[in-house]
Short mmCIF file of C-alpha atoms in Angstrom, two decimals:
data_model
loop_
_atom_site.label_atom_id
_atom_site.label_comp_id
_atom_site.label_asym_id
_atom_site.label_seq_id
_atom_site.Cartn_x
_atom_site.Cartn_y
_atom_site.Cartn_z
CA UNK A 1 -23.38 5.44 -3.33
CA UNK A 2 -26.38 6.83 -1.42
CA UNK A 3 -28.17 9.99 -2.48
CA UNK A 4 -26.63 11.88 0.45
CA UNK A 5 -23.18 10.57 -0.47
CA UNK A 6 -23.67 11.59 -4.08
CA UNK A 7 -24.73 15.08 -3.03
CA UNK A 8 -21.73 15.41 -0.72
CA UNK A 9 -19.34 14.29 -3.46
CA UNK A 10 -20.98 16.71 -5.86
CA UNK A 11 -20.51 19.63 -3.48
CA UNK A 12 -16.89 18.61 -2.90
CA UNK A 13 -16.18 18.48 -6.62
CA UNK A 14 -17.92 21.81 -7.13
CA UNK A 15 -15.79 23.42 -4.43
CA UNK A 16 -12.62 21.87 -5.85
CA UNK A 17 -13.43 23.21 -9.30
CA UNK A 18 -14.14 26.65 -7.86
CA UNK A 19 -10.80 26.72 -6.03
CA UNK A 20 -8.87 25.43 -9.04
CA UNK A 21 -10.47 28.03 -11.25
CA UNK A 22 -9.68 30.84 -8.84
CA UNK A 23 -6.10 29.80 -8.14
CA UNK A 24 -5.03 28.57 -11.58
CA UNK A 25 -3.41 31.96 -12.17
CA UNK A 26 -3.60 33.58 -8.74
CA UNK A 27 -1.26 30.97 -7.28
CA UNK A 28 1.64 32.61 -9.12
CA UNK A 29 1.24 35.85 -7.14
CA UNK A 30 -0.57 34.47 -4.08
CA UNK A 31 2.26 34.70 -1.54
CA UNK A 32 3.41 38.10 -2.75
CA UNK A 33 -0.04 39.66 -2.36
CA UNK A 34 -1.37 37.84 0.70
CA UNK A 35 1.55 38.61 2.99
CA UNK A 36 0.17 42.10 3.54
CA UNK A 37 -3.19 41.10 4.94
CA UNK A 38 -3.10 37.51 6.22
CA UNK A 39 -2.10 38.67 9.68
CA UNK A 40 -1.00 36.35 12.47
CA UNK A 41 0.21 33.46 10.33
CA UNK A 42 3.89 33.69 11.17
CA UNK A 43 3.43 34.08 14.92
CA UNK A 44 1.00 31.15 14.91
CA UNK A 45 3.62 28.97 13.21
CA UNK A 46 6.37 30.08 15.59
CA UNK A 47 4.16 29.07 18.53
CA UNK A 48 3.28 25.58 17.29
CA UNK A 49 5.78 24.19 19.83
CA UNK A 50 6.37 21.05 17.79
CA UNK A 51 8.31 18.31 19.59
CA UNK A 52 11.47 16.93 17.97
CA UNK A 53 10.46 14.59 15.18
CA UNK A 54 6.81 15.52 15.62
CA UNK A 55 4.20 15.55 12.88
CA UNK A 56 2.52 18.65 11.47
CA UNK A 57 -0.39 18.70 9.02
CA UNK A 58 -1.57 21.90 7.38
CA UNK A 59 -5.18 21.77 6.23
CA UNK A 60 -5.56 24.01 3.19
CA UNK A 61 -1.80 24.24 2.70
CA UNK A 62 -2.02 26.22 -0.55
CA UNK A 63 1.36 27.13 -2.01
CA UNK A 64 3.33 25.50 0.82
CA UNK A 65 4.52 28.88 2.10
CA UNK A 66 3.50 28.12 5.69
CA UNK A 67 5.05 24.66 5.50
CA UNK A 68 8.36 26.19 4.44
CA UNK A 69 8.31 28.52 7.45
CA UNK A 70 7.39 25.64 9.77
CA UNK A 71 10.34 23.67 8.40
CA UNK A 72 12.62 26.61 9.19
CA UNK A 73 11.47 26.72 12.82
CA UNK A 74 11.10 22.95 13.32
CA UNK A 75 13.60 21.27 10.95
CA UNK A 76 13.15 17.79 12.45
CA UNK A 77 9.36 17.78 12.05
CA UNK A 78 7.60 15.51 9.59
CA UNK A 79 5.43 17.72 7.42
CA UNK A 80 2.15 16.95 5.66
CA UNK A 81 -0.22 19.14 3.69
CA UNK A 82 -3.63 18.77 2.11
CA UNK A 83 -5.57 21.04 -0.19
CA UNK A 84 -8.65 20.59 -2.32
CA UNK A 85 -6.99 22.55 -5.14
CA UNK A 86 -4.63 20.59 -7.36
CA UNK A 87 -3.48 23.92 -8.81
CA UNK A 88 -2.27 25.13 -5.41
CA UNK A 89 -0.38 21.91 -4.78
CA UNK A 90 1.59 22.43 -8.00
CA UNK A 91 2.99 25.57 -6.37
CA UNK A 92 3.48 23.73 -3.05
CA UNK A 93 5.73 21.16 -4.72
CA UNK A 94 7.70 23.96 -6.37
CA UNK A 95 8.15 25.70 -3.02
CA UNK A 96 10.06 22.65 -1.77
CA UNK A 97 11.74 21.73 -5.06
CA UNK A 98 15.22 22.75 -3.90
CA UNK A 99 14.86 21.59 -0.28
CA UNK A 100 16.13 18.36 1.22
CA UNK A 101 12.88 17.79 3.10
CA UNK A 102 9.70 17.52 1.05
CA UNK A 103 6.34 17.32 2.83
CA UNK A 104 3.77 14.78 1.73
CA UNK A 105 1.18 16.80 -0.13
CA UNK A 106 -2.21 15.36 -1.03
CA UNK A 107 -5.32 16.56 -2.80
CA UNK A 108 -7.97 15.96 -0.15
CA UNK A 109 -11.19 17.27 1.29
CA UNK A 110 -10.66 19.13 4.59
CA UNK A 111 -13.98 17.79 5.87
CA UNK A 112 -13.34 14.10 5.20
CA UNK A 113 -9.71 13.08 5.61
CA UNK A 114 -8.01 10.66 7.97
CA UNK A 115 -4.41 10.30 9.16
CA UNK A 116 -4.29 6.85 7.57
CA UNK A 117 -4.33 8.50 4.15
CA UNK A 118 -0.91 9.90 5.06
CA UNK A 119 0.39 6.68 6.58
CA UNK A 120 0.28 7.84 10.20
CA UNK A 121 -1.99 7.17 13.16
CA UNK A 122 -2.39 10.85 14.00
CA UNK A 123 -0.73 14.26 14.01
CA UNK A 124 0.93 16.13 16.86
CA UNK A 125 -0.06 19.50 15.42
CA UNK A 126 -2.61 20.57 12.83
CA UNK A 127 -2.63 24.07 11.38
CA UNK A 128 -5.55 25.72 9.57
CA UNK A 129 -4.47 29.13 8.34
CA UNK A 130 -7.03 31.35 6.60
CA UNK A 131 -8.83 28.32 5.20
CA UNK A 132 -11.94 27.88 7.35
CA UNK A 133 -13.35 31.10 5.91
CA UNK A 134 -13.25 29.46 2.47
CA UNK A 135 -14.53 25.99 3.37
CA UNK A 136 -18.33 25.83 3.04
CA UNK A 137 -18.75 23.05 5.63
CA UNK A 138 -16.16 24.54 7.95
CA UNK A 139 -17.46 22.94 11.14
CA UNK A 140 -16.92 19.48 9.65
CA UNK A 141 -13.37 20.52 8.80
CA UNK A 142 -12.81 21.26 12.49
CA UNK A 143 -14.34 17.89 13.41
CA UNK A 144 -12.04 16.05 10.99
CA UNK A 145 -8.96 17.89 12.25
CA UNK A 146 -9.65 17.23 15.92
CA UNK A 147 -10.32 13.57 15.16
CA UNK A 148 -6.93 13.39 13.44
CA UNK A 149 -4.91 14.60 16.45
CA UNK A 150 -2.67 12.37 18.51
CA UNK A 151 -3.33 12.30 22.28
CA UNK A 152 -1.90 15.55 23.59
CA UNK A 153 -2.02 17.05 20.10
CA UNK A 154 -2.98 20.61 19.24
CA UNK A 155 -5.15 22.23 16.58
CA UNK A 156 -4.06 25.77 15.69
CA UNK A 157 -6.32 28.11 13.73
CA UNK A 158 -5.80 31.64 12.42
CA UNK A 159 -8.37 33.32 10.19
CA UNK A 160 -10.33 36.48 9.61
CA UNK A 161 -12.31 37.65 12.61
CA UNK A 162 -15.34 39.91 12.67
CA UNK A 163 -13.21 43.11 12.71
CA UNK A 164 -15.18 43.98 15.83
CA UNK A 165 -12.76 46.69 17.00
CA UNK A 166 -12.36 48.40 13.62
CA UNK A 167 -14.34 51.39 12.28
CA UNK A 168 -17.73 50.24 10.88
CA UNK A 169 -17.13 51.64 7.41
CA UNK A 170 -13.76 49.92 7.09
CA UNK A 171 -15.27 46.67 8.39
CA UNK A 172 -18.06 46.81 5.82
CA UNK A 173 -15.66 47.55 2.96
CA UNK A 174 -13.31 44.75 4.02
CA UNK A 175 -16.04 42.15 4.28
CA UNK A 176 -17.46 43.13 0.88
CA UNK A 177 -13.99 42.81 -0.64
CA UNK A 178 -13.40 39.41 0.98
CA UNK A 179 -16.69 38.13 -0.39
CA UNK A 180 -15.38 38.68 -3.92
CA UNK A 181 -12.82 35.95 -3.17
CA UNK A 182 -15.39 33.56 -1.63
CA UNK A 183 -14.17 34.39 1.88
CA UNK A 184 -16.70 34.36 4.73
CA UNK A 185 -15.32 35.10 8.22
CA UNK A 186 -16.89 32.62 10.64
CA UNK A 187 -18.89 34.58 13.21
CA UNK A 188 -19.51 31.51 15.39
CA UNK A 189 -15.91 30.25 15.40
CA UNK A 190 -15.28 30.81 19.10
CA UNK A 191 -18.55 29.17 20.18
CA UNK A 192 -17.89 26.14 17.97
CA UNK A 193 -14.36 25.74 19.32
CA UNK A 194 -15.53 26.16 22.92
CA UNK A 195 -18.07 23.38 22.42
CA UNK A 196 -15.41 21.13 20.89
CA UNK A 197 -12.98 21.80 23.73
CA UNK A 198 -15.60 21.18 26.43
CA UNK A 199 -16.74 17.95 24.80
CA UNK A 200 -13.18 16.62 24.77
CA UNK A 201 -12.02 18.06 28.10
CA UNK A 202 -9.44 20.05 26.14
CA UNK A 203 -8.16 23.59 26.67
CA UNK A 204 -9.06 26.43 24.31
CA UNK A 205 -6.85 29.45 23.80
CA UNK A 206 -8.55 32.23 21.81
CA UNK A 207 -7.31 35.72 21.04
CA UNK A 208 -8.00 38.67 18.79
CA UNK A 209 -5.36 40.05 16.40
CA UNK A 210 -5.46 43.65 15.20
CA UNK A 211 -8.70 44.68 16.94
CA UNK A 212 -10.52 41.67 15.58
CA UNK A 213 -9.12 41.83 12.07
CA UNK A 214 -8.10 38.23 12.67
CA UNK A 215 -8.79 35.60 15.31
CA UNK A 216 -6.25 33.06 16.51
CA UNK A 217 -7.14 29.93 18.45
CA UNK A 218 -5.68 26.66 19.68
CA UNK A 219 -7.41 23.56 21.01
CA UNK A 220 -4.93 21.72 23.19
CA UNK A 221 -5.99 18.15 23.89
CA UNK A 222 -4.98 16.20 26.97
CA UNK A 223 -2.87 13.09 26.92
CA UNK A 224 -4.90 9.97 27.62
#
């Protein structure tokens, strides 16, 4: 392996260890606590507009909570999930333990995965929910996701915004609190997505949720 490859693998392992350490115990209360402040997730899932029998991958699938909701709205969809944290995927498997449909969950790096790892040529929809703000090389995660879409596929993202419409003191307190959990809202998210959409002749939908508390976006690719 080259020096650059070794450094990349080292950073990936370091991030995986960090996430496993943070979620080893938090995963047991994750869904109960996060439902109050991870705004926009449910409406994003409802609007995935998955075709019958379509494929959905969630990047950073965590406990599988979002996958379970997607299954409720799109019961015929084929579901896949990846996460760098093995600890989180333990909870994801438990989420689907009593269900007839079980997604294919894999420990994988959001910046360096391919559809072939999941036995498919591409995905109709990819969801990244409150994960980009925790992925150090988040732009590469977007690259990998777009590359994994089928023609006509869609990448849906919801994550913390810049809280641009909220009172300055509240914004400062919130961002300091998020930093304690290794969360960094991506200031350049819209510009990066606009560049990706323009490069691929795709359509970008971008909107603010809760006065900028969160941002929601979709890159909708064209059929070739």
